[in-house]
């Protein structure tokens, strides 16, 4: 049977891609941020997951504002980076696992999560950058990946509670797949940031740290907040933190924290990373 061995959550800032391409990761501005991933990278090397389910928000690339699914899952055997922010980066295509994707879609829809199924899906920095940070660049990525997009761009967006519940459904869907696969769930986005409007530049360190602790040990604290409350604290784009709850919901309640790290600011964002291992 497929086994969910752990979960990672991380910010997915576009400038990370530039820093990697330009060889800046050990420069003063970036060093502490990139070094914060060390233990997670090591854990992934040790565990060698077969499949990563990457829960992120599309930023208007695959889904433009005319058609925005609340939850969408990739059901393809290959995904290409098409993020054009600061120029398209030469990133190898990601192998998918369409069969596993269809199982997840069927299970989730059976649990009353109305997924949009995508047999073609372009991926952006929300998907690509965390994988580049966590694995380094590869001509052939050493895992298969399944994108799962949550709308955080166009209102109405799903509630934090709904995202936590989606994670729980995903946990059940993974556990019911008969193939022996080691699976890791990655939730990307957040933490606090706002890119436009009067409150652009907003970073609330205290709130970000509280969100990290909530995802570790008390997910109800964050899941009980309305999106308006989250946006008031974390900014309009800070609401991406709801992706962290999808990751948490998929894991067992007793999952234990192996690593947490926070660094602010990076670009416009309070950047967090968290690794939980399933027990
Ligand atoms: C930034 C962060 C994001 O999550 C994003 O999608 C775009 C930009 C930033 O901090 O610059
Ligand atoms: Fe984003």
Short mmCIF file of C-alpha atoms and ligand atoms in Angstrom, two decimals:
data_model
loop_
_atom_site.label_atom_id
_atom_site.label_comp_id
_atom_site.label_asym_id
_atom_site.label_seq_id
_atom_site.Cartn_x
_atom_site.Cartn_y
_atom_site.Cartn_z
CA UNK A 1 0.00 0.00 0.00
CA UNK A 2 1.07 3.60 -0.50
CA UNK A 3 2.45 5.14 2.66
CA UNK A 4 2.54 8.83 3.50
CA UNK A 5 5.87 9.12 5.29
CA UNK A 6 5.90 12.82 5.99
CA UNK A 7 5.10 16.36 5.02
CA UNK A 8 7.03 19.50 4.21
CA UNK A 9 5.71 23.04 4.07
CA UNK A 10 7.60 25.97 2.66
CA UNK A 11 7.26 29.39 1.11
CA UNK A 12 7.61 29.49 -2.70
CA UNK A 13 8.94 32.98 -3.46
CA UNK A 14 9.80 33.50 -7.18
CA UNK A 15 13.14 35.20 -6.37
CA UNK A 16 14.39 31.85 -4.98
CA UNK A 17 14.61 30.63 -8.59
CA UNK A 18 16.74 33.62 -9.57
CA UNK A 19 19.03 33.14 -6.57
CA UNK A 20 19.61 29.50 -7.59
CA UNK A 21 20.18 30.37 -11.26
CA UNK A 22 22.53 33.23 -10.39
CA UNK A 23 24.54 31.17 -7.87
CA UNK A 24 23.62 33.46 -4.96
CA UNK A 25 22.43 30.91 -2.40
CA UNK A 26 25.47 31.38 -0.14
CA UNK A 27 25.53 35.18 -0.45
CA UNK A 28 24.78 37.11 2.74
CA UNK A 29 21.16 37.95 1.81
CA UNK A 30 20.22 34.36 0.95
CA UNK A 31 22.50 32.17 3.08
CA UNK A 32 20.37 31.81 6.20
CA UNK A 33 17.24 31.21 4.14
CA UNK A 34 18.76 28.41 2.03
CA UNK A 35 20.66 26.91 4.97
CA UNK A 36 17.31 26.57 6.73
CA UNK A 37 16.44 23.72 4.36
CA UNK A 38 19.49 21.57 5.23
CA UNK A 39 17.82 19.01 7.54
CA UNK A 40 14.83 18.65 5.20
CA UNK A 41 17.10 18.01 2.22
CA UNK A 42 18.99 15.41 4.21
CA UNK A 43 15.77 13.68 5.32
CA UNK A 44 14.59 13.51 1.71
CA UNK A 45 17.90 11.99 0.59
CA UNK A 46 17.60 9.37 3.35
CA UNK A 47 13.93 8.57 2.69
CA UNK A 48 13.97 8.63 -1.14
CA UNK A 49 10.22 9.21 -1.63
CA UNK A 50 8.71 7.80 -4.83
CA UNK A 51 6.00 10.42 -5.21
CA UNK A 52 5.57 13.97 -3.98
CA UNK A 53 2.12 15.50 -3.86
CA UNK A 54 2.70 19.24 -4.16
CA UNK A 55 -0.14 21.39 -2.86
CA UNK A 56 0.27 24.96 -4.05
CA UNK A 57 -1.66 27.81 -5.59
CA UNK A 58 -1.49 28.59 -9.27
CA UNK A 59 -0.74 32.31 -9.73
CA UNK A 60 -2.74 32.92 -12.93
CA UNK A 61 -0.52 30.75 -15.13
CA UNK A 62 -2.46 27.53 -15.75
CA UNK A 63 -5.74 29.02 -14.55
CA UNK A 64 -6.37 32.61 -15.55
CA UNK A 65 -9.04 34.65 -13.79
CA UNK A 66 -11.76 33.66 -16.24
CA UNK A 67 -11.73 30.04 -14.99
CA UNK A 68 -10.46 29.26 -11.50
CA UNK A 69 -11.16 25.87 -9.95
CA UNK A 70 -11.23 25.80 -6.16
CA UNK A 71 -9.27 22.52 -6.05
CA UNK A 72 -7.54 21.02 -9.09
CA UNK A 73 -5.38 17.91 -9.38
CA UNK A 74 -2.94 17.09 -12.15
CA UNK A 75 -3.70 13.76 -13.85
CA UNK A 76 -0.85 13.80 -16.35
CA UNK A 77 2.38 11.86 -16.77
CA UNK A 78 4.46 15.02 -17.23
CA UNK A 79 4.40 18.62 -16.04
CA UNK A 80 6.38 21.55 -17.43
CA UNK A 81 7.57 24.69 -15.73
CA UNK A 82 5.96 27.65 -17.47
CA UNK A 83 6.58 30.33 -14.84
CA UNK A 84 7.53 33.49 -16.69
CA UNK A 85 8.34 35.66 -13.70
CA UNK A 86 11.77 37.21 -14.39
CA UNK A 87 12.12 34.94 -17.45
CA UNK A 88 11.49 31.26 -17.95
CA UNK A 89 14.03 29.11 -16.07
CA UNK A 90 15.47 26.02 -17.76
CA UNK A 91 13.99 23.40 -15.44
CA UNK A 92 13.66 19.74 -16.47
CA UNK A 93 10.09 18.46 -16.84
CA UNK A 94 8.59 16.65 -13.86
CA UNK A 95 7.36 13.09 -14.31
CA UNK A 96 3.83 12.58 -13.01
CA UNK A 97 1.95 9.45 -12.01
CA UNK A 98 -1.39 9.67 -13.80
CA UNK A 99 -2.63 6.39 -12.41
CA UNK A 100 -2.07 7.49 -8.82
CA UNK A 101 -3.57 10.90 -9.62
CA UNK A 102 -6.79 9.31 -10.91
CA UNK A 103 -6.98 7.20 -7.77
CA UNK A 104 -6.60 10.32 -5.61
CA UNK A 105 -9.22 12.17 -7.66
CA UNK A 106 -11.67 9.30 -7.47
CA UNK A 107 -11.17 8.87 -3.74
CA UNK A 108 -11.44 12.61 -3.01
CA UNK A 109 -14.54 13.06 -5.18
CA UNK A 110 -15.98 10.00 -3.43
CA UNK A 111 -15.37 11.84 -0.14
CA UNK A 112 -17.30 14.87 -1.51
CA UNK A 113 -14.31 17.05 -2.49
CA UNK A 114 -15.23 18.21 -5.99
CA UNK A 115 -11.83 18.17 -7.68
CA UNK A 116 -11.16 19.57 -11.12
CA UNK A 117 -9.10 16.92 -12.96
CA UNK A 118 -6.40 18.25 -15.32
CA UNK A 119 -4.86 16.02 -17.97
CA UNK A 120 -2.61 18.93 -18.91
CA UNK A 121 -1.25 21.33 -16.32
CA UNK A 122 1.49 23.92 -16.55
CA UNK A 123 3.23 24.52 -13.24
CA UNK A 124 4.57 27.78 -11.83
CA UNK A 125 6.92 28.90 -9.03
CA UNK A 126 4.50 27.64 -6.38
CA UNK A 127 5.30 24.09 -7.52
CA UNK A 128 8.75 24.41 -9.07
CA UNK A 129 10.73 26.53 -6.61
CA UNK A 130 10.19 24.40 -3.50
CA UNK A 131 11.28 21.31 -5.46
CA UNK A 132 14.41 23.08 -6.70
CA UNK A 133 15.28 24.19 -3.16
CA UNK A 134 14.61 20.76 -1.66
CA UNK A 135 16.30 18.57 -4.29
CA UNK A 136 18.68 20.78 -6.26
CA UNK A 137 18.39 20.77 -10.05
CA UNK A 138 18.29 17.50 -11.99
CA UNK A 139 18.14 16.50 -15.63
CA UNK A 140 15.80 13.76 -14.45
CA UNK A 141 14.09 14.45 -11.16
CA UNK A 142 14.50 11.52 -8.71
CA UNK A 143 10.76 11.34 -7.92
CA UNK A 144 7.35 11.58 -9.53
CA UNK A 145 5.23 14.59 -8.65
CA UNK A 146 1.53 15.33 -8.57
CA UNK A 147 0.38 18.96 -8.53
CA UNK A 148 -2.69 19.84 -6.48
CA UNK A 149 -3.73 23.46 -6.87
CA UNK A 150 -5.81 25.34 -4.30
CA UNK A 151 -7.31 28.67 -5.33
CA UNK A 152 -5.92 31.49 -3.20
CA UNK A 153 -5.96 34.06 -6.00
CA UNK A 154 -9.57 34.88 -6.83
CA UNK A 155 -12.26 35.17 -4.17
CA UNK A 156 -14.17 33.26 -2.97
CA UNK A 157 -11.30 31.05 -1.87
CA UNK A 158 -11.74 27.90 0.22
CA UNK A 159 -11.62 28.26 4.01
CA UNK A 160 -8.71 27.17 6.15
CA UNK A 161 -10.98 24.51 7.66
CA UNK A 162 -11.91 23.20 4.22
CA UNK A 163 -8.21 22.93 3.35
CA UNK A 164 -7.51 21.03 6.56
CA UNK A 165 -10.38 18.68 5.73
CA UNK A 166 -9.09 18.26 2.17
CA UNK A 167 -5.77 17.18 3.67
CA UNK A 168 -7.56 14.59 5.80
CA UNK A 169 -9.32 13.30 2.70
CA UNK A 170 -6.03 13.18 0.86
CA UNK A 171 -4.48 11.16 3.69
CA UNK A 172 -7.25 8.57 3.29
CA UNK A 173 -6.92 8.61 -0.48
CA UNK A 174 -3.16 7.94 -0.28
CA UNK A 175 -3.57 5.14 2.27
CA UNK A 176 -6.06 3.32 0.02
CA UNK A 177 -3.76 3.10 -3.03
CA UNK A 178 -2.61 -0.52 -3.41
CA UNK A 179 0.84 0.15 -4.88
CA UNK A 180 3.84 0.22 -2.52
CA UNK A 181 4.86 3.85 -2.79
CA UNK A 182 6.61 6.15 -0.36
CA UNK A 183 4.75 9.44 -0.53
CA UNK A 184 5.62 12.89 0.81
CA UNK A 185 3.18 15.79 0.79
CA UNK A 186 4.56 19.28 0.20
CA UNK A 187 2.44 22.36 0.96
CA UNK A 188 3.76 25.61 -0.49
CA UNK A 189 2.98 29.29 0.01
CA UNK A 190 2.93 31.92 2.74
CA UNK A 191 3.91 32.95 5.18
CA UNK A 192 2.81 36.56 5.63
CA UNK A 193 3.11 38.78 2.59
CA UNK A 194 1.13 41.29 0.60
CA UNK A 195 2.34 42.34 -2.82
CA UNK A 196 -0.04 45.16 -3.64
CA UNK A 197 -2.28 47.87 -2.26
CA UNK A 198 -1.94 50.10 0.77
CA UNK A 199 -0.65 47.37 3.03
CA UNK A 200 1.90 45.97 0.57
CA UNK A 201 5.02 44.79 2.35
CA UNK A 202 3.12 43.45 5.36
CA UNK A 203 5.06 40.85 7.36
CA UNK A 204 3.82 39.79 10.80
CA UNK A 205 6.56 37.69 12.38
CA UNK A 206 4.55 36.90 15.50
CA UNK A 207 1.59 35.66 13.46
CA UNK A 208 3.86 33.61 11.16
CA UNK A 209 5.50 31.88 14.13
CA UNK A 210 2.07 31.20 15.63
CA UNK A 211 0.97 29.64 12.31
CA UNK A 212 4.03 27.35 12.30
CA UNK A 213 3.30 26.23 15.88
CA UNK A 214 -0.36 25.72 15.02
CA UNK A 215 0.47 23.50 12.06
CA UNK A 216 2.78 21.47 14.31
CA UNK A 217 0.57 20.92 17.31
CA UNK A 218 -2.80 22.67 17.16
CA UNK A 219 -4.11 22.91 13.59
CA UNK A 220 -7.57 23.93 14.84
CA UNK A 221 -6.18 27.35 15.84
CA UNK A 222 -5.48 28.20 12.20
CA UNK A 223 -8.30 26.11 10.72
CA UNK A 224 -10.85 28.04 12.81
CA UNK A 225 -9.80 31.41 11.35
CA UNK A 226 -11.76 32.97 8.50
CA UNK A 227 -9.87 34.02 5.40
CA UNK A 228 -10.66 37.65 6.29
CA UNK A 229 -8.93 37.16 9.67
CA UNK A 230 -5.92 35.49 8.06
CA UNK A 231 -5.64 38.23 5.42
CA UNK A 232 -5.89 40.95 8.07
CA UNK A 233 -2.88 39.44 9.87
CA UNK A 234 -0.85 37.89 7.06
CA UNK A 235 -1.78 40.01 4.04
CA UNK A 236 -3.68 39.21 0.86
CA UNK A 237 -1.07 36.73 -0.37
CA UNK A 238 -0.30 35.51 3.14
CA UNK A 239 -3.53 33.55 2.91
CA UNK A 240 -1.43 31.01 0.97
CA UNK A 241 -0.75 29.59 4.45
CA UNK A 242 -3.97 27.55 4.05
CA UNK A 243 -1.86 25.16 1.94
CA UNK A 244 0.07 24.32 5.11
CA UNK A 245 -3.18 22.97 6.56
CA UNK A 246 -3.68 20.60 3.63
CA UNK A 247 -0.28 19.08 4.44
CA UNK A 248 -1.13 18.88 8.16
CA UNK A 249 -4.51 17.30 7.57
CA UNK A 250 -3.00 14.52 5.46
CA UNK A 251 -0.66 13.42 8.28
CA UNK A 252 -1.52 11.57 11.47
CA UNK A 253 -2.33 13.70 14.48
CA UNK A 254 0.79 12.36 16.18
CA UNK A 255 3.17 13.30 13.35
CA UNK A 256 6.32 14.69 14.92
CA UNK A 257 8.26 17.77 14.02
CA UNK A 258 11.78 17.09 12.74
CA UNK A 259 12.67 20.60 11.61
CA UNK A 260 11.31 24.15 11.56
CA UNK A 261 12.88 27.34 10.32
CA UNK A 262 11.79 30.94 9.78
CA UNK A 263 13.50 33.85 8.07
CA UNK A 264 12.11 37.30 7.31
CA UNK A 265 12.14 39.05 5.02
CA UNK A 266 13.02 37.20 1.85
CA UNK A 267 11.79 39.26 -1.06
CA UNK A 268 8.41 40.46 0.32
CA UNK A 269 7.72 37.43 2.48
CA UNK A 270 8.11 35.91 5.90
CA UNK A 271 9.63 32.60 4.81
CA UNK A 272 8.97 29.42 6.76
CA UNK A 273 9.89 25.78 6.36
CA UNK A 274 8.61 22.81 8.34
CA UNK A 275 9.19 19.06 8.23
CA UNK A 276 6.82 16.63 9.97
CA UNK A 277 7.38 12.88 9.96
CA UNK A 278 4.39 10.58 10.09
CA UNK A 279 4.24 8.00 12.86
C1 LIG B 1 6.47 36.73 -3.57
C2 LIG B 1 5.93 35.67 -2.83
C3 LIG B 1 4.98 34.83 -3.42
O1 LIG B 1 4.38 33.80 -2.76
C4 LIG B 1 4.61 35.02 -4.74
O2 LIG B 1 3.73 34.15 -5.28
C5 LIG B 1 5.13 36.07 -5.47
C6 LIG B 1 6.07 36.93 -4.88
C7 LIG B 1 7.52 37.63 -2.97
O3 LIG B 1 7.76 37.60 -1.77
O4 LIG B 1 8.13 38.39 -3.73
FE1 LIG B 2 2.72 32.91 -4.03
#
